[in-house]
Amino acid sequence: MSAVVAVIDDLREESEELDALVRVLDAAAWYGPTPAERWTVAHQIAHLAWTDGVALLAATEPERFGGEVAKALAAPGTFVDEAADGLVAAHAPDALLTRWREGRRRLEEVLRSAPEGARIPWYGPPMSVASLATARLMETWAHGQDVADALGVDRGPTARLRHVARIGVRARDYAYGVHGITPPEDAFRVELRTPEGEMIAYGPESAAQRVTGPLLDFCLLVTRRAHRDDLAVTAEGPEADQWLSIAQAFAGPPGPGRTPRAARRPGQDGHRHSGQDGHR
């Protein structure tokens, strides 16, 4: 099985897992709050439906997709929220769920049939098919975590988190750039433990700057779904320590992230949506 097919298969599984969480909800739960400020469960699914739609547009009609990029540049701080608000206002939960299902099905078909070496435009440099599918999986998992947190559901980590971790590691220099910081010249060593005890490693073994911890915790960190203080991810070296404070796996502004559990007031979470997810 090729790497492209594998990540597309995993994207489908990640979407189906989230689908199983939301398809049984009543209207009250659909419009209940999630950790993202102002966003209900319906907003989370609307955002995924919208992003799958623009990804499909980018893959099939790149010239029209250029218009979406222009909209983002014109309103970088609001265009994501406006898109989600519009879909929630226009669709009842059943229709919204149908739209998301149909959009992700069509996107999957297009990605599977894309010619080898194809590059798809995005909000930044064009991406390979594998990279776009990985970005969609990362975002689906991250927004699925918001839904799971809202519903009080403890999702077990899966092998699909490898994709999220990989994009988080590859986005290291992007995270520095978003904060106006020059990235370090040397590569870091990142060692992550799966729940089964397997080690996943990135970077040279001899690197002076090192990050270690559970795979799940690292994914929560780079998607900014948990505060660093609440995670068992550790750094060796000042540059690695700085990275853990700014790391993000998605494109766009980082947002404030979530507050540490110890610092929250009752009912407060502190996470806000962080822009157009999907690192190249």
XYZ file of N, CA and C in Angstrom:
840
model
N 0.845 -1.199 0.000
C 0.000 0.000 0.000
C 0.880 1.248 0.000
N 0.579 2.197 -0.887
C 1.381 3.412 -0.957
C 1.091 4.317 0.236
N 2.023 5.240 0.512
C 1.844 6.182 1.617
C 0.633 7.072 1.383
N 0.381 7.427 0.124
C -0.773 8.282 -0.184
C -2.076 7.555 0.133
N -2.183 6.312 -0.328
C -3.400 5.532 -0.064
C -3.587 5.337 1.438
N -2.503 5.087 2.156
C -2.591 4.838 3.595
C -3.143 6.045 4.344
N -2.660 7.242 4.009
C -3.130 8.419 4.737
C -4.568 8.754 4.352
N -4.957 8.506 3.111
C -6.353 8.736 2.718
C -7.272 7.751 3.437
N -6.827 6.507 3.558
C -7.606 5.521 4.323
C -7.763 5.966 5.776
N -6.677 6.473 6.348
C -6.723 6.924 7.744
C -7.606 8.158 7.897
N -7.590 9.042 6.907
C -8.478 10.202 6.937
C -9.932 9.758 6.969
N -10.269 8.767 6.174
C -11.640 8.260 6.181
C -11.999 7.705 7.554
N -11.102 6.919 8.149
C -11.384 6.336 9.467
C -11.537 7.419 10.530
N -10.696 8.439 10.477
C -10.790 9.525 11.453
C -12.126 10.240 11.322
N -12.562 10.483 10.090
C -13.844 11.151 9.852
C -15.010 10.287 10.332
N -14.931 8.998 10.078
C -16.012 8.106 10.489
C -16.121 8.011 12.004
N -14.973 8.086 12.687
C -15.010 8.052 14.157
C -15.724 9.284 14.712
N -15.430 10.442 14.145
C -16.115 11.658 14.572
C -17.589 11.615 14.176
N -17.873 11.113 12.993
C -19.252 10.976 12.532
C -20.070 10.156 13.530
N -19.468 9.084 14.037
C -20.173 8.228 15.001
C -20.491 8.972 16.296
N -19.639 9.956 16.654
C -19.902 10.738 17.861
C -21.092 11.680 17.690
N -21.193 12.304 16.515
C -22.185 13.366 16.357
C -23.519 12.898 15.791
N -23.538 11.770 15.091
C -24.790 11.382 14.425
C -25.879 10.957 15.398
N -25.519 10.660 16.628
C -26.513 10.241 17.616
C -27.000 11.400 18.479
N -26.488 12.613 18.255
C -26.811 13.745 19.118
C -28.183 14.321 18.780
N -28.867 14.812 19.814
C -30.094 15.550 19.570
C -29.755 17.010 19.289
N -30.767 17.788 18.957
C -30.534 19.181 18.572
C -29.871 19.975 19.692
N -30.276 19.707 20.927
C -29.698 20.451 22.046
C -28.188 20.232 22.132
N -27.751 18.997 21.912
C -26.321 18.697 21.972
C -25.587 19.314 20.784
N -26.213 19.318 19.606
C -25.585 19.921 18.432
C -25.280 21.401 18.652
N -26.151 22.053 19.394
C -25.963 23.487 19.615
C -25.357 23.783 20.987
N -24.823 22.746 21.625
C -24.117 22.946 22.880
C -22.711 23.472 22.648
N -22.123 24.138 23.636
C -20.801 24.753 23.465
C -19.680 23.722 23.423
N -18.600 24.102 22.763
C -17.365 23.316 22.764
C -16.249 24.204 23.314
N -15.041 23.671 23.512
C -13.968 24.504 24.054
C -13.608 25.721 23.211
N -13.920 25.703 21.918
C -13.644 26.862 21.070
C -14.675 27.947 21.341
N -14.196 29.129 21.660
C -15.078 30.231 22.038
C -16.138 30.488 20.969
N -17.401 30.506 21.365
C -18.570 30.763 20.512
C -18.939 29.601 19.604
N -18.133 28.562 19.563
C -18.385 27.472 18.627
C -19.130 26.328 19.304
N -20.234 25.949 18.685
C -20.992 24.783 19.114
C -20.463 23.544 18.396
N -21.033 22.379 18.732
C -20.709 21.165 17.975
C -21.033 21.382 16.500
N -22.152 22.030 16.225
C -22.539 22.307 14.837
C -21.467 23.136 14.128
N -20.870 24.117 14.812
C -19.808 24.912 14.205
C -18.590 24.039 13.852
N -18.269 23.105 14.728
C -17.117 22.242 14.465
C -17.333 21.431 13.185
N -18.522 20.849 13.025
C -18.807 20.060 11.829
C -18.944 20.973 10.613
N -19.520 22.144 10.795
C -19.638 23.094 9.695
C -18.247 23.495 9.189
N -17.331 23.714 10.113
C -15.982 24.096 9.695
C -15.318 22.991 8.889
N -15.458 21.742 9.341
C -14.879 20.636 8.590
C -15.528 20.502 7.219
N -16.844 20.681 7.159
C -17.537 20.613 5.873
C -17.051 21.718 4.941
N -16.898 22.906 5.481
C -16.441 24.033 4.666
C -15.012 23.804 4.174
N -14.122 23.353 5.058
C -12.737 23.169 4.665
C -12.592 22.035 3.652
N -13.355 20.962 3.827
C -13.347 19.917 2.807
C -13.812 20.488 1.472
N -14.789 21.388 1.521
C -15.297 22.000 0.293
C -14.253 22.841 -0.417
N -13.507 23.651 0.342
C -12.497 24.478 -0.312
C -11.309 23.626 -0.763
N -11.027 22.522 -0.059
C -9.979 21.605 -0.505
C -10.383 20.951 -1.820
N -11.647 20.568 -1.925
C -12.150 20.000 -3.174
C -12.049 21.021 -4.302
N -12.402 22.257 -4.004
C -12.305 23.314 -5.004
C -10.855 23.509 -5.451
N -9.932 23.496 -4.488
C -8.519 23.666 -4.815
C -8.018 22.548 -5.721
N -8.506 21.330 -5.483
C -8.038 20.178 -6.250
C -8.660 20.091 -7.633
N -9.853 20.664 -7.795
C -10.573 20.509 -9.064
C -10.697 21.796 -9.869
N -10.738 22.925 -9.194
C -10.889 24.215 -9.878
C -9.942 25.234 -9.237
N -8.649 25.077 -9.470
C -7.672 25.931 -8.788
C -7.868 27.424 -9.043
N -8.375 27.803 -10.213
C -8.580 29.225 -10.477
C -9.679 29.789 -9.581
N -10.761 29.041 -9.403
C -11.824 29.489 -8.494
C -11.339 29.505 -7.051
N -10.472 28.560 -6.702
C -9.939 28.531 -5.345
C -9.158 29.809 -5.051
N -8.564 30.395 -6.071
C -7.857 31.654 -5.869
C -8.757 32.722 -5.278
N -10.049 32.681 -5.593
C -10.995 33.615 -5.002
C -11.151 33.398 -3.506
N -11.072 32.137 -3.064
C -11.154 31.846 -1.632
C -9.932 32.374 -0.897
N -8.780 32.278 -1.531
C -7.561 32.821 -0.923
C -7.681 34.334 -0.774
N -8.251 34.975 -1.795
C -8.434 36.429 -1.731
C -9.354 36.804 -0.571
N -10.417 36.031 -0.351
C -11.318 36.290 0.776
C -10.569 36.175 2.106
N -9.713 35.176 2.197
C -8.950 34.982 3.429
C -7.995 36.146 3.671
N -7.352 36.614 2.619
C -6.418 37.731 2.761
C -7.145 39.021 3.129
N -8.390 39.152 2.666
C -9.158 40.358 2.962
C -9.659 40.395 4.395
N -9.874 39.220 4.985
C -10.400 39.161 6.355
C -9.735 38.015 7.104
N -8.425 38.092 7.330
C -7.703 36.951 7.905
C -8.162 36.561 9.301
N -8.686 37.498 10.054
C -9.086 37.190 11.421
C -10.511 36.701 11.578
N -11.304 36.792 10.498
C -12.731 36.481 10.642
C -13.279 35.502 9.617
N -12.538 35.228 8.524
C -13.154 34.469 7.437
C -13.513 33.042 7.836
N -12.746 32.428 8.718
C -13.059 31.066 9.160
C -14.341 31.053 9.986
N -14.436 31.975 10.938
C -15.640 32.048 11.766
C -16.874 32.375 10.924
N -16.715 33.279 9.974
C -17.851 33.671 9.137
C -18.360 32.493 8.309
N -17.436 31.685 7.798
C -17.845 30.516 7.018
C -18.617 29.520 7.883
N -18.121 29.263 9.093
C -18.815 28.334 9.983
C -20.169 28.884 10.402
N -20.221 30.175 10.751
C -21.497 30.796 11.137
C -22.522 30.671 10.013
N -22.070 30.896 8.764
C -22.984 30.843 7.640
C -23.578 29.470 7.434
N -22.772 28.434 7.559
C -23.281 27.077 7.367
C -24.201 26.662 8.502
N -23.873 27.044 9.722
C -24.730 26.698 10.865
C -26.088 27.383 10.730
N -26.070 28.637 10.270
C -27.324 29.367 10.098
C -28.168 28.787 8.970
N -27.517 28.228 7.951
C -28.231 27.774 6.756
C -28.694 26.320 6.826
N -28.137 25.525 7.742
C -28.411 24.089 7.735
C -28.812 23.591 9.124
N -29.877 22.815 9.170
C -30.218 22.077 10.381
C -29.178 20.969 10.573
N -29.063 20.410 11.778
C -28.026 19.400 12.023
C -28.005 18.257 11.006
N -29.157 17.690 10.663
C -29.166 16.583 9.702
C -28.599 17.010 8.353
N -28.969 18.189 7.895
C -28.482 18.679 6.606
C -26.992 19.004 6.670
N -26.563 19.520 7.808
C -25.148 19.831 7.972
C -24.318 18.551 7.946
N -24.815 17.521 8.621
C -24.110 16.244 8.640
C -24.047 15.647 7.233
N -25.144 15.749 6.510
C -25.167 15.248 5.130
C -24.168 16.002 4.261
N -24.111 17.304 4.442
C -23.167 18.112 3.655
C -21.734 17.704 3.942
N -21.407 17.507 5.209
C -20.052 17.098 5.567
C -19.730 15.731 4.963
N -20.657 14.789 5.081
C -20.421 13.455 4.539
C -20.199 13.494 3.030
N -21.042 14.229 2.324
C -20.932 14.285 0.880
C -19.637 14.978 0.450
N -19.282 16.052 1.136
C -18.068 16.768 0.783
C -16.823 15.944 1.002
N -16.755 15.247 2.131
C -15.547 14.456 2.384
C -15.478 13.244 1.456
N -16.636 12.692 1.067
C -16.643 11.581 0.115
C -16.106 12.039 -1.241
N -16.553 13.185 -1.702
C -16.097 13.686 -2.998
C -14.620 14.049 -2.955
N -14.179 14.634 -1.837
C -12.755 14.970 -1.717
C -11.916 13.700 -1.730
N -12.364 12.676 -1.044
C -11.624 11.408 -1.031
C -11.479 10.850 -2.445
N -12.548 10.872 -3.213
C -12.496 10.369 -4.585
C -11.468 11.134 -5.417
N -11.476 12.447 -5.264
C -10.546 13.269 -6.042
C -9.102 13.001 -5.627
N -8.856 12.885 -4.337
C -7.491 12.629 -3.872
C -7.003 11.263 -4.328
N -7.869 10.273 -4.301
C -7.461 8.923 -4.721
C -7.150 8.865 -6.221
N -7.818 9.689 -7.002
C -7.636 9.637 -8.453
C -6.620 10.657 -8.969
N -6.031 11.450 -8.082
C -5.072 12.469 -8.507
C -3.836 11.817 -9.105
N -3.282 12.399 -10.151
C -2.075 11.819 -10.760
C -0.874 11.897 -9.828
N 0.026 10.976 -9.977
C 1.232 10.956 -9.154
C 1.998 12.268 -9.334
N 2.438 12.820 -8.230
C 3.197 14.061 -8.270
C 2.359 15.321 -8.331
N 1.034 15.176 -8.265
C 0.157 16.349 -8.344
C 0.404 17.277 -7.164
N 0.291 18.579 -7.411
C 0.410 19.591 -6.369
C -0.896 20.372 -6.338
N -1.424 20.583 -5.160
C -2.728 21.225 -4.995
C -2.523 22.564 -4.297
N -3.061 23.655 -4.858
C -2.888 24.965 -4.202
C -3.582 24.992 -2.853
N -3.049 25.817 -1.963
C -3.655 25.943 -0.634
C -3.390 27.342 -0.119
N -3.678 27.590 1.153
C -3.465 28.898 1.759
C -1.987 29.034 2.123
N -1.151 29.106 1.113
C 0.292 29.071 1.245
C 0.821 28.300 0.048
N 2.027 27.726 0.150
C 2.566 26.955 -0.974
C 1.691 25.755 -1.310
N 1.674 25.319 -2.575
C 0.903 24.124 -2.951
C 1.369 22.903 -2.167
N 0.458 21.941 -2.002
C 0.751 20.731 -1.244
C 0.622 19.502 -2.130
N 1.354 18.464 -1.783
C 1.161 17.176 -2.420
C -0.165 16.580 -1.957
N -0.621 15.552 -2.654
C -1.864 14.879 -2.257
C -1.734 14.317 -0.845
N -0.602 13.681 -0.558
C -0.393 13.108 0.773
C -0.407 14.184 1.853
N 0.216 15.335 1.568
C 0.258 16.409 2.557
C -1.120 16.999 2.805
N -1.914 17.157 1.728
C -3.260 17.688 1.907
C -4.121 16.716 2.706
N -4.017 15.428 2.401
C -4.781 14.433 3.158
C -4.347 14.414 4.623
N -3.056 14.563 4.859
C -2.558 14.597 6.232
C -3.085 15.820 6.971
N -3.105 16.966 6.295
C -3.634 18.182 6.905
C -5.113 18.032 7.233
N -5.865 17.386 6.350
C -7.287 17.174 6.610
C -7.476 16.232 7.792
N -6.625 15.219 7.899
C -6.728 14.294 9.033
C -6.402 15.013 10.332
N -5.332 15.818 10.307
C -4.956 16.559 11.512
C -6.097 17.446 11.988
N -6.707 18.145 11.045
C -7.778 19.049 11.427
C -9.010 18.290 11.904
N -9.331 17.197 11.239
C -10.479 16.384 11.657
C -10.264 15.858 13.065
N -9.053 15.398 13.359
C -8.779 14.905 14.707
C -8.869 16.039 15.725
N -8.302 17.193 15.408
C -8.277 18.310 16.357
C -9.688 18.812 16.662
N -10.496 19.001 15.628
C -11.869 19.457 15.870
C -12.709 18.346 16.489
N -12.372 17.108 16.156
C -13.025 15.992 16.838
C -12.713 15.979 18.321
N -11.502 16.419 18.680
C -11.153 16.514 20.103
C -11.996 17.576 20.790
N -12.248 18.684 20.103
C -13.135 19.708 20.671
C -14.522 19.133 20.940
N -15.028 18.356 19.969
C -16.357 17.747 20.136
C -16.335 16.740 21.289
N -15.317 15.895 21.324
C -15.221 14.901 22.391
C -15.133 15.566 23.759
N -14.355 16.642 23.860
C -14.255 17.354 25.132
C -15.605 17.938 25.535
N -16.326 18.469 24.560
C -17.640 19.046 24.853
C -18.619 17.994 25.349
N -18.502 16.789 24.813
C -19.434 15.712 25.171
C -18.957 14.890 26.360
N -17.749 15.172 26.838
C -17.202 14.401 27.948
C -16.789 13.001 27.545
N -16.385 12.833 26.281
C -15.990 11.528 25.754
C -14.473 11.419 25.768
N -13.972 10.315 26.295
C -12.531 10.067 26.328
C -12.178 9.198 25.125
N -11.604 9.801 24.099
C -11.234 9.043 22.900
C -9.867 8.392 23.094
N -9.785 7.126 22.809
C -8.504 6.462 22.906
C -7.610 6.840 21.745
N -6.302 6.999 21.972
C -5.386 7.327 20.870
C -5.298 6.178 19.885
N -5.130 6.489 18.621
C -4.997 5.490 17.569
C -3.674 5.685 16.839
N -3.349 4.732 15.987
C -2.127 4.832 15.186
C -2.186 6.007 14.218
N -3.377 6.531 13.969
C -3.508 7.672 13.056
C -2.829 8.921 13.597
N -2.577 8.958 14.881
C -1.915 10.121 15.467
C -0.494 10.308 14.935
N 0.074 9.287 14.334
C 1.403 9.429 13.740
C 1.397 10.547 12.691
N 0.299 10.644 11.956
C 0.206 11.684 10.930
C 0.183 13.073 11.568
N -0.547 13.198 12.665
C -0.648 14.485 13.351
C 0.716 14.882 13.903
N 1.411 13.919 14.502
C 2.738 14.201 15.054
C 3.710 14.612 13.958
N 3.641 13.916 12.845
C 4.576 14.216 11.756
C 4.387 15.642 11.242
N 3.143 16.041 11.071
C 2.907 17.391 10.562
C 3.303 18.428 11.614
N 3.150 18.068 12.893
C 3.586 18.978 13.950
C 5.086 19.176 13.952
N 5.832 18.099 13.733
C 7.289 18.193 13.672
C 7.720 18.990 12.447
N 7.097 18.697 11.304
C 7.480 19.381 10.065
C 7.127 20.872 10.101
N 6.163 21.230 10.931
C 5.732 22.630 11.016
C 6.563 23.436 12.012
N 7.649 22.875 12.508
C 8.449 23.576 13.520
C 8.840 24.981 13.066
N 9.451 25.095 11.902
C 9.931 26.395 11.451
C 8.772 27.344 11.158
N 7.648 26.784 10.704
C 6.460 27.626 10.474
C 6.008 28.259 11.787
N 6.004 27.477 12.860
C 5.582 28.008 14.159
C 6.481 29.158 14.598
N 7.769 29.019 14.398
C 8.675 30.119 14.721
C 8.342 31.349 13.887
N 8.111 31.137 12.591
C 7.826 32.254 11.708
C 6.564 33.001 12.085
N 5.516 32.271 12.489
C 4.259 32.898 12.901
C 4.490 33.847 14.073
N 5.448 33.503 14.917
C 5.753 34.334 16.086
C 6.853 35.351 15.817
N 7.295 35.446 14.557
C 8.325 36.417 14.219
C 9.692 36.075 14.752
N 9.959 34.780 14.945
C 11.231 34.327 15.502
C 11.998 33.561 14.425
N 13.278 33.799 14.309
C 14.109 33.049 13.372
C 14.266 31.615 13.869
N 13.932 30.613 13.045
C 14.032 29.222 13.501
C 15.481 28.825 13.773
N 15.705 27.915 14.689
C 17.060 27.401 14.917
C 17.596 26.717 13.659
N 18.885 26.757 13.471
C 19.490 26.137 12.300
C 19.517 24.617 12.411
N 19.740 24.108 13.603
C 19.905 22.664 13.777
C 18.564 21.968 13.979
N 18.484 20.737 13.488
C 17.290 19.920 13.682
C 17.188 19.465 15.133
N 15.976 19.243 15.586
C 15.727 18.713 16.925
C 15.525 17.195 16.834
N 15.709 16.532 17.923
C 15.334 15.123 18.067
C 13.998 15.081 18.793
N 13.039 14.391 18.213
C 11.723 14.231 18.833
C 11.459 12.736 18.989
N 11.231 12.295 20.222
C 10.962 10.887 20.511
C 9.619 10.781 21.219
N 8.692 10.051 20.593
C 7.330 9.949 21.102
C 6.966 8.487 21.327
N 6.316 8.223 22.455
C 5.921 6.858 22.805
C 4.455 6.623 22.448
N 4.183 5.542 21.751
C 2.799 5.158 21.488
C 2.240 4.482 22.731
N 0.910 4.341 22.822
C 0.333 3.641 23.987
C 0.839 2.208 24.131
N 1.285 1.609 23.004
C 1.796 0.238 23.041
C 3.262 0.175 23.451
N 3.876 1.341 23.658
C 5.267 1.379 24.082
C 6.261 1.504 22.955
N 5.798 1.608 21.719
C 6.699 1.787 20.588
C 7.214 3.222 20.561
N 8.444 3.399 20.090
C 9.034 4.723 19.991
C 8.983 5.210 18.548
N 8.462 6.425 18.352
C 8.479 7.075 17.049
C 9.469 8.225 17.157
N 10.439 8.279 16.252
C 11.503 9.269 16.382
C 11.652 10.085 15.106
N 11.991 11.358 15.281
C 12.271 12.280 14.191
C 13.562 13.004 14.524
N 14.350 13.311 13.489
C 15.561 14.085 13.697
C 16.753 13.237 14.093
N 17.959 13.823 14.038
C 19.189 13.064 14.329
C 19.288 12.646 15.789
N 19.755 11.443 15.985
C 19.872 10.910 17.340
C 20.848 11.721 18.185
N 21.789 12.383 17.519
C 22.820 13.130 18.239
C 22.419 14.579 18.533
N 21.207 14.974 18.178
C 20.790 16.373 18.339
C 20.865 16.805 19.800
N 21.328 18.023 20.019
C 21.431 18.546 21.388
C 20.076 18.952 21.943
N 19.183 19.407 21.051
C 17.844 19.833 21.465
C 16.882 18.674 21.273
N 16.183 18.291 22.361
C 15.378 17.074 22.316
C 13.999 17.309 22.921
N 13.002 16.620 22.364
C 11.642 16.635 22.885
C 11.202 15.190 23.049
N 10.646 14.861 24.201
C 10.185 13.502 24.454
C 8.820 13.544 25.130
N 8.064 12.462 24.962
C 6.773 12.371 25.631
C 5.834 11.415 24.934
N 4.627 11.252 25.459
C 3.634 10.392 24.829
C 3.172 10.978 23.493
N 2.892 10.108 22.541
C 2.415 10.537 21.225
C 1.150 11.380 21.350
N 0.193 10.936 22.148
C -1.060 11.674 22.295
C -0.811 13.075 22.841
N 0.023 13.182 23.857
C 0.269 14.487 24.467
C 0.918 15.446 23.470
N 1.836 14.938 22.668
C 2.482 15.799 21.672
C 1.449 16.296 20.661
N 0.535 15.422 20.238
C -0.497 15.824 19.278
C -1.437 16.863 19.882
N -1.794 16.701 21.140
C -2.611 17.706 21.810
C -1.874 19.038 21.899
N -0.562 18.978 22.079
C 0.236 20.199 22.180
C 0.277 20.941 20.851
N 0.616 20.236 19.760
C 0.825 20.923 18.487
C -0.489 21.334 17.818
N -1.605 20.755 18.247
C -2.904 21.247 17.765
C -3.510 22.248 18.750
N -2.797 22.520 19.827
C -3.193 23.491 20.854
C -4.551 23.131 21.450
N -4.744 21.829 21.677
C -5.969 21.348 22.330
C -5.746 21.092 23.811
N -4.562 21.330 24.311
C -4.280 21.251 25.744
C -3.082 22.136 26.024
N -3.012 22.653 27.239
C -1.886 23.503 27.619
C -0.673 22.638 27.930
N 0.460 23.172 27.634
C 1.705 22.438 27.871
C 1.834 21.970 29.313
N 1.391 22.779 30.253
C 1.525 22.423 31.668
C 0.736 21.170 32.036
N -0.254 20.818 31.226
C -1.100 19.661 31.515
C -0.655 18.410 30.760
N 0.487 18.485 30.095
C 0.939 17.390 29.250
C 2.313 16.890 29.695
N 2.592 15.626 29.375
C 3.856 15.008 29.782
C 4.889 15.080 28.668
N 4.945 16.220 27.992
C 5.937 16.439 26.941
C 7.055 17.282 27.540
N 8.285 16.827 27.417
C 9.403 17.518 28.044
C 10.448 17.907 26.998
N 11.226 18.912 27.336
C 12.266 19.421 26.433
C 13.613 19.382 27.123
N 14.640 19.095 26.331
C 16.024 19.211 26.779
C 16.695 20.245 25.886
N 17.113 21.338 26.478
C 17.745 22.405 25.711
C 16.831 23.603 25.587
N 17.376 24.799 25.608
C 16.563 26.015 25.596
C 15.765 26.210 24.313
N 16.299 25.812 23.173
C 15.563 25.988 21.921
C 14.379 25.032 21.838
N 14.578 23.800 22.268
C 13.477 22.853 22.298
C 12.403 23.319 23.270
N 12.837 23.884 24.395
C 11.877 24.386 25.377
C 11.059 25.538 24.787
N 11.712 26.419 24.056
C 10.994 27.525 23.421
C 9.978 26.998 22.407
N 10.378 25.999 21.627
C 9.474 25.450 20.610
C 8.194 24.904 21.222
N 8.308 24.214 22.344
C 7.114 23.635 22.962
C 6.122 24.706 23.402
N 6.586 25.912 23.579
C 5.689 26.999 23.976
C 4.975 27.637 22.783
N 5.470 27.381 21.565
C 4.884 28.026 20.386
C 4.444 27.027 19.319
N 4.685 25.743 19.537
C 4.448 24.733 18.499
C 2.998 24.736 18.034
N 2.813 24.562 16.721
C 1.476 24.398 16.163
C 1.583 23.614 14.864
N 0.584 22.783 14.605
C 0.581 21.934 13.416
C -0.254 22.516 12.295
N -0.881 23.643 12.519
C -1.816 24.210 11.551
C -1.307 25.554 11.056
N -1.811 25.966 9.888
C -1.474 27.276 9.346
C -2.372 28.338 9.949
N -1.886 29.562 9.978
C -2.684 30.660 10.514
C -2.188 31.089 11.876
N -2.812 32.115 12.445
C -2.395 32.605 13.763
C -2.600 31.546 14.829
N -1.744 31.529 15.858
C -1.820 30.475 16.866
C -3.015 30.586 17.798
N -3.538 31.792 17.980
C -4.589 31.965 18.978
C -4.008 31.818 20.381
N -4.801 32.092 21.397
C -4.288 32.022 22.768
C -4.124 30.607 23.293
N -4.732 29.608 22.650
C -4.652 28.240 23.153
C -5.497 28.054 24.400
N -5.361 26.906 25.006
C -6.122 26.611 26.225
C -5.323 26.979 27.463
N -6.044 27.359 28.475
C -5.390 27.705 29.732
C -5.090 26.432 30.518
N -4.075 26.475 31.406
C -3.804 25.299 32.251
C -5.018 24.968 33.114
N -5.219 23.696 33.360
C -6.377 23.290 34.174
C -6.373 23.982 35.531
N -5.197 24.117 36.138
C -5.113 24.710 37.474
C -5.510 26.174 37.485
N -5.452 26.853 36.331
C -5.728 28.288 36.278
C -7.145 28.606 35.815
N -7.939 27.579 35.480
C -9.258 27.851 34.920
C -10.288 28.148 35.992
N -11.160 29.062 35.651
C -12.343 29.272 36.461
C -13.366 28.207 36.108
N -14.339 27.933 36.956
C -15.371 26.954 36.611
C -16.047 27.313 35.296
N -16.121 26.315 34.387
C -16.773 26.534 33.100
C -15.878 27.148 32.044
N -14.633 27.487 32.418
C -13.724 28.126 31.463
C -12.814 27.084 30.863
N -12.537 27.209 29.575
C -11.550 26.340 28.951
C -10.389 27.132 28.386
N -10.698 28.208 27.680
C -9.632 29.080 27.221
C -9.200 28.882 25.788
N -9.723 27.863 25.107
C -9.299 27.655 23.712
C -10.165 28.451 22.768
N -9.533 29.023 21.775
C -10.264 29.673 20.692
C -9.813 29.044 19.389
N -10.679 29.106 18.392
C -10.301 28.564 17.103
C -9.095 29.334 16.578
N -8.202 28.631 15.907
C -6.901 29.212 15.599
C -6.649 29.415 14.110
N -7.658 29.753 13.354
C -7.393 30.108 11.962
C -7.529 28.934 11.024
N -6.972 29.098 9.849
C -7.125 28.112 8.773
C -6.173 26.953 8.967
N -6.673 25.872 9.561
C -5.840 24.711 9.799
C -5.377 24.109 8.482
N -4.245 23.436 8.507
C -3.792 22.758 7.314
C -2.409 23.215 6.882
N -1.380 22.728 7.569
C -0.006 23.125 7.217
C 0.420 22.411 5.943
N 1.226 23.071 5.165
C 1.664 22.478 3.899
C 2.525 21.251 4.133
